[in-house]
Each structure stands twice: as structure tokens, then as C-alpha cells.
XYZ file of N, CA and C in Angstrom:
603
model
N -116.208 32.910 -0.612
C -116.111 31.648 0.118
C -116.861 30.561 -0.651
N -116.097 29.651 -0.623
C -116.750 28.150 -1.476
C -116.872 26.954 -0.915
N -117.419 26.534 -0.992
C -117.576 24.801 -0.378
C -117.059 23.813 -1.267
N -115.791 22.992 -1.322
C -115.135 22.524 -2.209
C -115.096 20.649 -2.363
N -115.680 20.321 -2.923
C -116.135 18.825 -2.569
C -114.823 18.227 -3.707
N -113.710 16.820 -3.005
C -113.209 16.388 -3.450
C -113.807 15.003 -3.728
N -113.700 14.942 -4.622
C -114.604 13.584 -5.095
C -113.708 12.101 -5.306
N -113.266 11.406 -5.038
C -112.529 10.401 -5.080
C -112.866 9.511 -5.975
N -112.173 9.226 -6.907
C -112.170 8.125 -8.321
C -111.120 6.941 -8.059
N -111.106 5.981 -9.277
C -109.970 4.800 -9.020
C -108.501 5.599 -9.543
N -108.449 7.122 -9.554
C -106.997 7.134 -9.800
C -106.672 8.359 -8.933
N -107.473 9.449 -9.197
C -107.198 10.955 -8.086
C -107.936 11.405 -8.264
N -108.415 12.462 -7.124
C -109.660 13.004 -6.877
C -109.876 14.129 -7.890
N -111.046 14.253 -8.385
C -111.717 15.560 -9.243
C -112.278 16.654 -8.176
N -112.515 17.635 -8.201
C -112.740 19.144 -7.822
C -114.538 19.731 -8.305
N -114.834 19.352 -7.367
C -116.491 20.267 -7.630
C -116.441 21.333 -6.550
N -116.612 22.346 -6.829
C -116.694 24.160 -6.375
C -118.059 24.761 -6.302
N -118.284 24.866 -5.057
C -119.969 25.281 -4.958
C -119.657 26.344 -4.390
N -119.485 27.559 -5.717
C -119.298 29.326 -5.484
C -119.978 30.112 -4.445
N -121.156 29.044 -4.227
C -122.375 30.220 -3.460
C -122.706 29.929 -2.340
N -121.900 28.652 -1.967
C -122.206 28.047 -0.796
C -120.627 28.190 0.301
N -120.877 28.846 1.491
C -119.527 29.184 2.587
C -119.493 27.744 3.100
N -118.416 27.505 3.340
C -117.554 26.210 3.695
C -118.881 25.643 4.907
N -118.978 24.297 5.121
C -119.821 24.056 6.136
C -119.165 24.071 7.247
N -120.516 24.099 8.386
C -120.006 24.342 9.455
C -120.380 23.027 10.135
N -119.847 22.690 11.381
C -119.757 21.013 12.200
C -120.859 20.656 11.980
N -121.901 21.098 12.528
C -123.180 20.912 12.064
C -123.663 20.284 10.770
N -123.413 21.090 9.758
C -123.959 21.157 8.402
C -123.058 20.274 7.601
N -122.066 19.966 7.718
C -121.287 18.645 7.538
C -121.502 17.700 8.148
N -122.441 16.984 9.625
C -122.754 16.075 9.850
C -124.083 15.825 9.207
N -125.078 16.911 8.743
C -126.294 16.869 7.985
C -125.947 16.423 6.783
N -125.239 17.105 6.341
C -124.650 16.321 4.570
C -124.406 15.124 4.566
N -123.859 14.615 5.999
C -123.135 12.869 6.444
C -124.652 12.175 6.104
N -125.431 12.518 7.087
C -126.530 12.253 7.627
C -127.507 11.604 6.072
N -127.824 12.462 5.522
C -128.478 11.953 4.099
C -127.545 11.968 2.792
N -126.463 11.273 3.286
C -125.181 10.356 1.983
C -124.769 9.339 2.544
N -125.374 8.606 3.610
C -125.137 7.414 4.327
C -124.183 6.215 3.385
N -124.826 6.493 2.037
C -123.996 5.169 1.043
C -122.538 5.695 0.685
N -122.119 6.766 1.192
C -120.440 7.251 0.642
C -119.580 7.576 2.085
N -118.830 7.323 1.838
C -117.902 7.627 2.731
C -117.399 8.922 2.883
N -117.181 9.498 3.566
C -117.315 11.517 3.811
C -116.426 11.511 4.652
N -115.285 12.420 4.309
C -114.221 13.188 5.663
C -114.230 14.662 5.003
N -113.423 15.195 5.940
C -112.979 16.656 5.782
C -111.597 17.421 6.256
N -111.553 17.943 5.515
C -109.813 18.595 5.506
C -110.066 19.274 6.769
N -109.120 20.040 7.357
C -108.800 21.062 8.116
C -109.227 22.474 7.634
N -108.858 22.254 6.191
C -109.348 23.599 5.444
C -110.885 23.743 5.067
N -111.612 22.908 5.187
C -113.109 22.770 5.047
C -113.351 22.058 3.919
N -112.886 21.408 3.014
C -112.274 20.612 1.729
C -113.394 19.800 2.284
N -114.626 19.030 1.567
C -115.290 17.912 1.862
C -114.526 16.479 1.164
N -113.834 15.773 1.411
C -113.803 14.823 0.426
C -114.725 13.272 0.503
N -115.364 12.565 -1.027
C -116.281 12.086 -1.068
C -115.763 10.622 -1.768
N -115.878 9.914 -0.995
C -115.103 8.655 -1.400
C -116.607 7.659 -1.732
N -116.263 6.611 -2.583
C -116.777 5.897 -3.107
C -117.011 4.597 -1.889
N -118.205 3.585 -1.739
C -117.905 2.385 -0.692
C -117.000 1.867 -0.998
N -116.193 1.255 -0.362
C -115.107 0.092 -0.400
C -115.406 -0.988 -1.349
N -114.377 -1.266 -2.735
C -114.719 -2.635 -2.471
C -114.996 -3.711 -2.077
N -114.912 -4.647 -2.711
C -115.666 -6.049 -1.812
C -114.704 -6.767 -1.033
N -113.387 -6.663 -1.655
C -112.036 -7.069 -1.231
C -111.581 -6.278 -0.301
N -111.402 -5.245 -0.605
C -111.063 -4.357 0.763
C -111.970 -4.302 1.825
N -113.356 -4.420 1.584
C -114.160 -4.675 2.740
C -113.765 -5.746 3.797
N -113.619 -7.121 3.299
C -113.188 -7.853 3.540
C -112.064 -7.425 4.434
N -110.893 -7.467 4.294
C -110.085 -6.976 4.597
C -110.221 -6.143 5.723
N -110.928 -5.198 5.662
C -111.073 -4.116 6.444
C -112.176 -5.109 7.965
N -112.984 -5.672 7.566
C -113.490 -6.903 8.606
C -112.565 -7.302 8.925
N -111.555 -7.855 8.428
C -110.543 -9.001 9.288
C -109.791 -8.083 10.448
N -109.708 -6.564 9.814
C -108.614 -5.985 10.873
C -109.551 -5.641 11.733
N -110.762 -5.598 11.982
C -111.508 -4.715 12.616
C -111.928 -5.838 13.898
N -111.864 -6.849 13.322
C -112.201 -8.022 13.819
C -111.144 -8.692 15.086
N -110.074 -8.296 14.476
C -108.741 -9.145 15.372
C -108.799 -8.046 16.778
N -108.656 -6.252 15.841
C -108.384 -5.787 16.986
C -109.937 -6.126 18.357
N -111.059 -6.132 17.855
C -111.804 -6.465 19.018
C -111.638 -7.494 19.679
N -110.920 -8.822 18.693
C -110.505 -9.338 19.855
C -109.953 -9.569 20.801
N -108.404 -8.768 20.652
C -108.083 -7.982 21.888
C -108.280 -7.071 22.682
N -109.681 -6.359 22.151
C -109.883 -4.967 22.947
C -110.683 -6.028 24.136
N -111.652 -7.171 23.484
C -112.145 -7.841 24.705
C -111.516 -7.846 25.826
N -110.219 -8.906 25.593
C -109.584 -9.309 26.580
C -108.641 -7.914 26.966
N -108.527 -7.412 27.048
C -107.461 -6.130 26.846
C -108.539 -5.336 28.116
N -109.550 -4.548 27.602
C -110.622 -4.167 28.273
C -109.894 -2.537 28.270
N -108.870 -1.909 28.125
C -108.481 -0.505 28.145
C -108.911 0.521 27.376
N -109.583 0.344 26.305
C -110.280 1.156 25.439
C -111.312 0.511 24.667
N -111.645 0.618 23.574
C -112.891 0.629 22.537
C -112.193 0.836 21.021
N -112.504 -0.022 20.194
C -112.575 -0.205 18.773
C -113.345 0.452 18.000
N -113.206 0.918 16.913
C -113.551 1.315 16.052
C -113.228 0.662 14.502
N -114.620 0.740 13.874
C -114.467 0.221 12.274
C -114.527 1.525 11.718
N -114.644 1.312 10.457
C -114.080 2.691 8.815
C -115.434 3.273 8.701
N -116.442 3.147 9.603
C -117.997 3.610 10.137
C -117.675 5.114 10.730
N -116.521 5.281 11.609
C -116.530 5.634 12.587
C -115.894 7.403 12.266
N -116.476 8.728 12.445
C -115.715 9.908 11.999
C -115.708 10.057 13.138
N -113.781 10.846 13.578
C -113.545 11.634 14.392
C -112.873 13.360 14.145
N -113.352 13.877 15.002
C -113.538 15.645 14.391
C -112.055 15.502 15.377
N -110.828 16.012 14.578
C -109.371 16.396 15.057
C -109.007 17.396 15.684
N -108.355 17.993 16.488
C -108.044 18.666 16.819
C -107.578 20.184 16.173
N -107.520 19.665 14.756
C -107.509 20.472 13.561
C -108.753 20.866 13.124
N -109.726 20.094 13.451
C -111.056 21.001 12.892
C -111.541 19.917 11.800
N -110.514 18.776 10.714
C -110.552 18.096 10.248
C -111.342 16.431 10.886
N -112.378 16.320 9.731
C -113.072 14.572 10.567
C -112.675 14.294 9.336
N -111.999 13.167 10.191
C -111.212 11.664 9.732
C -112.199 10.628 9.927
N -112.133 9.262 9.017
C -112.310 8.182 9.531
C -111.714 7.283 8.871
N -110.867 6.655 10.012
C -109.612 5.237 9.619
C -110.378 4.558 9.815
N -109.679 3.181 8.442
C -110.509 2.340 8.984
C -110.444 1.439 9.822
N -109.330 1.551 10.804
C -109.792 0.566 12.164
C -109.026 2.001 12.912
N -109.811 1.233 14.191
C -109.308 2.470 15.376
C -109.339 2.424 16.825
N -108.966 2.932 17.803
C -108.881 2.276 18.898
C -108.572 3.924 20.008
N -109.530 4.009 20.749
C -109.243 5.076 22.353
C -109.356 4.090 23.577
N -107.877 4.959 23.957
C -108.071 4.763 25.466
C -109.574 4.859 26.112
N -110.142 3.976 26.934
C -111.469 4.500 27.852
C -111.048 5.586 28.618
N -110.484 5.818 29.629
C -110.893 6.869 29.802
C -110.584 8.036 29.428
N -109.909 8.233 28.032
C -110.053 9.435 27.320
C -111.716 9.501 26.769
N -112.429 8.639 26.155
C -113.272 8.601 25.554
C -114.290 8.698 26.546
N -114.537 8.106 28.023
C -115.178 8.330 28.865
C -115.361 9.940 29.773
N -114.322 10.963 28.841
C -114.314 12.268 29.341
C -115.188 12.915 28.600
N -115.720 12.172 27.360
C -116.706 13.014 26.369
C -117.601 12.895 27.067
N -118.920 13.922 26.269
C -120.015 13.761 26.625
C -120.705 13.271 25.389
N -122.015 12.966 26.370
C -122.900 11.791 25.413
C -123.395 12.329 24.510
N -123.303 13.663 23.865
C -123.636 14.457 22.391
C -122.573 14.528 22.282
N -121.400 14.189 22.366
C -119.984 14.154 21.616
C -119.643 12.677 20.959
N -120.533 11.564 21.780
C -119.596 10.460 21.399
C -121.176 10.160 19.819
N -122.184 11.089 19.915
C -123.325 10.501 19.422
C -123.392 11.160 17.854
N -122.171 12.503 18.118
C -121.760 13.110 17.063
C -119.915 12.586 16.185
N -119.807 13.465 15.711
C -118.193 13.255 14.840
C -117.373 13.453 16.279
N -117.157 12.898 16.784
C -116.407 12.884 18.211
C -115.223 13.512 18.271
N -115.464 14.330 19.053
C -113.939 15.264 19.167
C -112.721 14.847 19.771
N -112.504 13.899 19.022
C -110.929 13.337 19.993
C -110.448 12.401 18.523
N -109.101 12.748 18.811
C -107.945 12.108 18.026
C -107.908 10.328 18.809
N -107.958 9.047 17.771
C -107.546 8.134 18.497
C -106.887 8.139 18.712
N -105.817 6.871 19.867
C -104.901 6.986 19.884
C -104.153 5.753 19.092
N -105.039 5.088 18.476
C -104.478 3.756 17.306
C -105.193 4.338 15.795
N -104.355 4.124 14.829
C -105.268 3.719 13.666
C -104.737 2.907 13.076
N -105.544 2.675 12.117
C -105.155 1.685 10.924
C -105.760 2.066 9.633
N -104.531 2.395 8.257
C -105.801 2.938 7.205
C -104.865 1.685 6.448
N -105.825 0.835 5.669
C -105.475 -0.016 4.879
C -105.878 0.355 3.176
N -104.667 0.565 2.253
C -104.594 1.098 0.933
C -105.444 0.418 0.362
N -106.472 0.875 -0.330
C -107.320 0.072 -1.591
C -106.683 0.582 -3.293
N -107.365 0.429 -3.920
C -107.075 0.665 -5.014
C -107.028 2.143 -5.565
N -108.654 2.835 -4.929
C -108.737 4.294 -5.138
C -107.789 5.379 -4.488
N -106.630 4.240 -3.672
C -105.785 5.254 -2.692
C -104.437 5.895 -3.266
N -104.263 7.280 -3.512
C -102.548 6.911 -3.245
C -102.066 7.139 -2.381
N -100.472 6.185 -2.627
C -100.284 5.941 -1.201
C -99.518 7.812 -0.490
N -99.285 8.083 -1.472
C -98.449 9.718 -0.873
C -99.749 10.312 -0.321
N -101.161 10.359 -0.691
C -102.109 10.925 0.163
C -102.550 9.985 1.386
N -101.928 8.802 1.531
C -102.212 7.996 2.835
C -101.307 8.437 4.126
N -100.145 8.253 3.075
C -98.776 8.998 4.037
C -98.945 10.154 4.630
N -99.676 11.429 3.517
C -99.627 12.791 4.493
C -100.846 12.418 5.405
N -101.919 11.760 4.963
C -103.168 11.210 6.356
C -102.614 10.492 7.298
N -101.701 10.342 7.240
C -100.800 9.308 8.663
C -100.055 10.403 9.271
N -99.177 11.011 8.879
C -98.861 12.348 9.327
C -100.140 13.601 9.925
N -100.854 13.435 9.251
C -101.765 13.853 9.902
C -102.051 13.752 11.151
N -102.994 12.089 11.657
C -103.219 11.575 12.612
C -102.123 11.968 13.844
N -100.564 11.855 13.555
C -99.579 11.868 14.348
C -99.995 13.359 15.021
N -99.372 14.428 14.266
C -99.656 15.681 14.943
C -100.979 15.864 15.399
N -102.210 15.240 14.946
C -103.091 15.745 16.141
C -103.077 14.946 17.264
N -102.566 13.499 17.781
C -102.089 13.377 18.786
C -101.986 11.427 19.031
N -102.519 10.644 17.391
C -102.123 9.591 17.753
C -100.631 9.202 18.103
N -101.123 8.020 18.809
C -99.539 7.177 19.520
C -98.818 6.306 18.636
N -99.879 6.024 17.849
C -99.558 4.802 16.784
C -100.290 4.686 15.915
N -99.619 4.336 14.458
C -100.398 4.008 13.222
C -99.742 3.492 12.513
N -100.618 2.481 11.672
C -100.403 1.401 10.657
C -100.567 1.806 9.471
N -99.968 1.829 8.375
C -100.504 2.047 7.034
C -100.062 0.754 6.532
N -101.087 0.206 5.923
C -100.841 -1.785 5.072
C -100.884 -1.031 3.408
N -100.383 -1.733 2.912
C -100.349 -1.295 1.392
C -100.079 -2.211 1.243
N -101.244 -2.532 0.580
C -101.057 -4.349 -0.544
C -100.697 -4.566 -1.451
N -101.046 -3.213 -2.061
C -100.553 -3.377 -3.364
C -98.723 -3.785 -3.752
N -97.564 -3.407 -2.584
C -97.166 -3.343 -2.378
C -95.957 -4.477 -1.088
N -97.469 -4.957 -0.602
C -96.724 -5.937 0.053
C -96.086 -4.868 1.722
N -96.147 -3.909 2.061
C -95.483 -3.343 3.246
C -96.508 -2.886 4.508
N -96.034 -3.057 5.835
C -96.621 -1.788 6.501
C -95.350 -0.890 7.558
N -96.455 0.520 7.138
C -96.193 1.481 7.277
C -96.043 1.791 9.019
N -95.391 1.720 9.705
C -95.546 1.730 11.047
C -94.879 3.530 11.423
N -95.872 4.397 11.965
C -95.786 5.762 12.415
C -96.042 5.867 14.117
N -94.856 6.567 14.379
C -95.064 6.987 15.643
C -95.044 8.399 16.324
N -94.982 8.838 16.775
C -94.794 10.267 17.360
C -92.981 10.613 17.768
N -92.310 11.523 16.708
C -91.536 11.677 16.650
C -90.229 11.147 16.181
N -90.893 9.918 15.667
C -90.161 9.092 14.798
C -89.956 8.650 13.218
N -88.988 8.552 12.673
C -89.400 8.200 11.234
C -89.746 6.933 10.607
N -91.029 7.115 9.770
C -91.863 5.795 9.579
C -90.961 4.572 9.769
N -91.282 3.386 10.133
C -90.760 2.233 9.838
C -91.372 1.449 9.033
N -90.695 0.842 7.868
C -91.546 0.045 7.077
C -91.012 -1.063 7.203
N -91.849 -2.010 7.178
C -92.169 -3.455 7.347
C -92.342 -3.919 5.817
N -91.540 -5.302 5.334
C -91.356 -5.677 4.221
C -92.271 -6.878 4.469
N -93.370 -7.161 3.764
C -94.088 -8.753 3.447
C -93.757 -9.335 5.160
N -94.177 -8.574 6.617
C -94.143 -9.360 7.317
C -95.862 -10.158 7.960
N -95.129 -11.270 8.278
C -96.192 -12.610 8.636
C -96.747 -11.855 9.894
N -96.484 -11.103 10.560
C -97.397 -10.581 12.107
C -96.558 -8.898 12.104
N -97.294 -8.404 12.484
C -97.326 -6.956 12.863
C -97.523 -6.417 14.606
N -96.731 -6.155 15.324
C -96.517 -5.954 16.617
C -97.322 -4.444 16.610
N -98.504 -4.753 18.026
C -98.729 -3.014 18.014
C -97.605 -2.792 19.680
N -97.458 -3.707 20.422
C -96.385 -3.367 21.889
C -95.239 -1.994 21.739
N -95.467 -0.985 22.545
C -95.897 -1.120 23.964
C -97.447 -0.303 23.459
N -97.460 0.524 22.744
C -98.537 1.286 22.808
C -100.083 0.272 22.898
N -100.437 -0.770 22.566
C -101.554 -1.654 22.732
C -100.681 -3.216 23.230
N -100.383 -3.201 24.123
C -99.632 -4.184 24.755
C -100.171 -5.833 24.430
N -99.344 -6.791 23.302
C -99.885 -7.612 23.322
C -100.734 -7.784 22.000
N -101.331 -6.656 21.597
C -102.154 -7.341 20.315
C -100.822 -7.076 19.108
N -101.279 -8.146 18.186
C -100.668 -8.883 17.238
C -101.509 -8.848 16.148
N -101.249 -8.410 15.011
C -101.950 -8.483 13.934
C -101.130 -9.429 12.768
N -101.787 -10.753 12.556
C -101.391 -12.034 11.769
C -102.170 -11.139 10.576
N -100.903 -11.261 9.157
C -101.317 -10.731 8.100
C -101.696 -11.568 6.957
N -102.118 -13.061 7.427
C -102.248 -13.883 6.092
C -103.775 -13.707 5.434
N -104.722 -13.043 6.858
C -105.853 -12.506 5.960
C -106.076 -11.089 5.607
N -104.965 -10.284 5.696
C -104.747 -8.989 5.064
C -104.201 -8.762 3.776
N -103.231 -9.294 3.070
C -102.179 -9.524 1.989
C -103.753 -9.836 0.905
């Protein structure tokens, strides 16, 4: 048994293999989180650590603007809670994700308990949003959107700039892509919010 850390670069991830060490356990993967605060950390289903680099400055950006709009409808909205690219959730697969924008129903999230929501929280959102940077490809964004779906989101966005599209995924449906559009509809699943893309592009 090995503990297999994928390391994320500006083109595809490299492979470090720690022979002597058994895959971590929930625990011992939030301790590893815990003192690497400056990298970004998820995990496969298969116990795969992967170790991403901070965001650029541009994609940060970016990643504020979306994080930003959706709270401002979660205000007025009041049905769930937002999430920024801060945020790991432990899947139903065993796999912690973190998109970078995100969104639960309240009272799904109000069924946790308060060492669940204080840990990698065990619940699938039911919104995401992963917006492509440079270190991404997009075929490993796509199977992470597929992902999200089967463990039980309603809806997800994939933006690819590089590219100009978004990626719109639903449950049981095949992706829809969106060509260079000026607003992005999340209705019916978040009724009403609108994502204007002139500070995303």
C-alpha cells in the first residue's frame, strides 16, 4: 500500500509514491490539509492526494468575481449558503473536492453536525462552479464535472477561458455548451441567479 501524491504543474500532473506510507485516512488527510495551508489539496476516491499550486492572480480574480455574484444572490435568495475554492467537501465517494464556487441547499447542510460542517463536510453540493486556469486540462475538468454529477450535484458550470465556452452539466443530461455567452442562466435549479460574464472572460 502507497500513498500517491499527484502534484499539479502548468501542463500535467507528476507522480510522487510514498512506498511506506498506507493511503491516508479522513483524518490524516485533513492533518496534511491542516499544515499545507499555502496549496490547494483534494483527493481521489482512490486515495490519490492531488497537490495543486495557489491560483494565479488572474484566476483569483476571477474566481472573486464568481464567488462574489453568487453571494449576491444567495443574500437575497436566502435557500442555501455559498461557498469559495477555500471550501473541501468529502463525496459520497470517499473523494474531497473543492470547486471553486459552490452552493447547498440549507437545509441539507443544516442536517450536518457541527464537527461535520467544521471538518471536509460530508455532502455533495448541489451547485458548482470550476473555472479553467492555465494549470487545468480541460478533459480532467470534464471527468471532475462528471464526477460532481454522480455523487449527487443538480448543476454545474465549467467556464473555460481559454476557450471562450461554458460547460453547463446536469443530471442525466448531455453537457450543454455555451459559445462566448454575455450571461449564464443557473434557473430552475438556483431560480433567478444570473451570472454576467464580462468579468469572467
Amino acid at each position: 500500500m502507497t500513498t500517491t501524491l499527484l502534484i499539479q504543474n502548468e501542463t500535467t500532473p507528476f507522480t510522487v509514491s510514498l512506498p511506506s506510507i498506507a493511503p491516508m485516512s479522513r483524518e490524516e488527510f485533513y492533518a496534511f490539509c491542516q499544515v499545507n495551508r499555502n496549496l490547494r489539496i483534494e483527493r481521489t476516491a482512490t486515495g490519490e492526494v492531488i497537490v495543486m499550486p495557489p491560483a494565479f492572480s488572474d484566476t483569483g480574480n476571477r474566481n472573486f468575481n464568481l464567488a462574489a455574484s453568487l453571494w449576491v444572490w444567495s443574500e437575497q435568495d436566502g435557500t442555501g449558503l455559498g461557498f469559495d475554492s477555500s471550501a473541501g467537501f468529502t463525496l459520497p465517494n470517499g473523494s474531497t473536492k473543492s470547486p471553486d464556487v459552490s452552493w447547498i441547499r440549507l437545509e441539507r447542510w443544516n442536517q450536518l453536525s457541527d464537527a461535520d460542517k467544521a471538518s471536509f463536510a460530508p455532502i455533495c453540493p448541489d451547485f458548482v462552479i470550476e473555472l479553467r486556469s492555465k494549470s487545468d486540462s480541460l478533459k480532467g475538468l470534464q471527468s471532475k464535472m462528471e464526477e460532481y454529477l454522480e455523487n449527487g450535484v443538480s448543476l454545474g458550470w465549467l467556464i473555460d477561458r481559454q476557450n471562450r465556452t461554458v460547460h453547463i452539466y446536469r443530471p442525466n443530461q448531455e453537457p450543454q455548451i455555451l459559445e462566448s455567452p454575455d450571461i449564464v442562466n443557473a434557473t430552475p435549479e438556483l431560480s433567478g441567479f444570473q451570472l454576467s460574464m464580462a468579468k469572467i472572460w
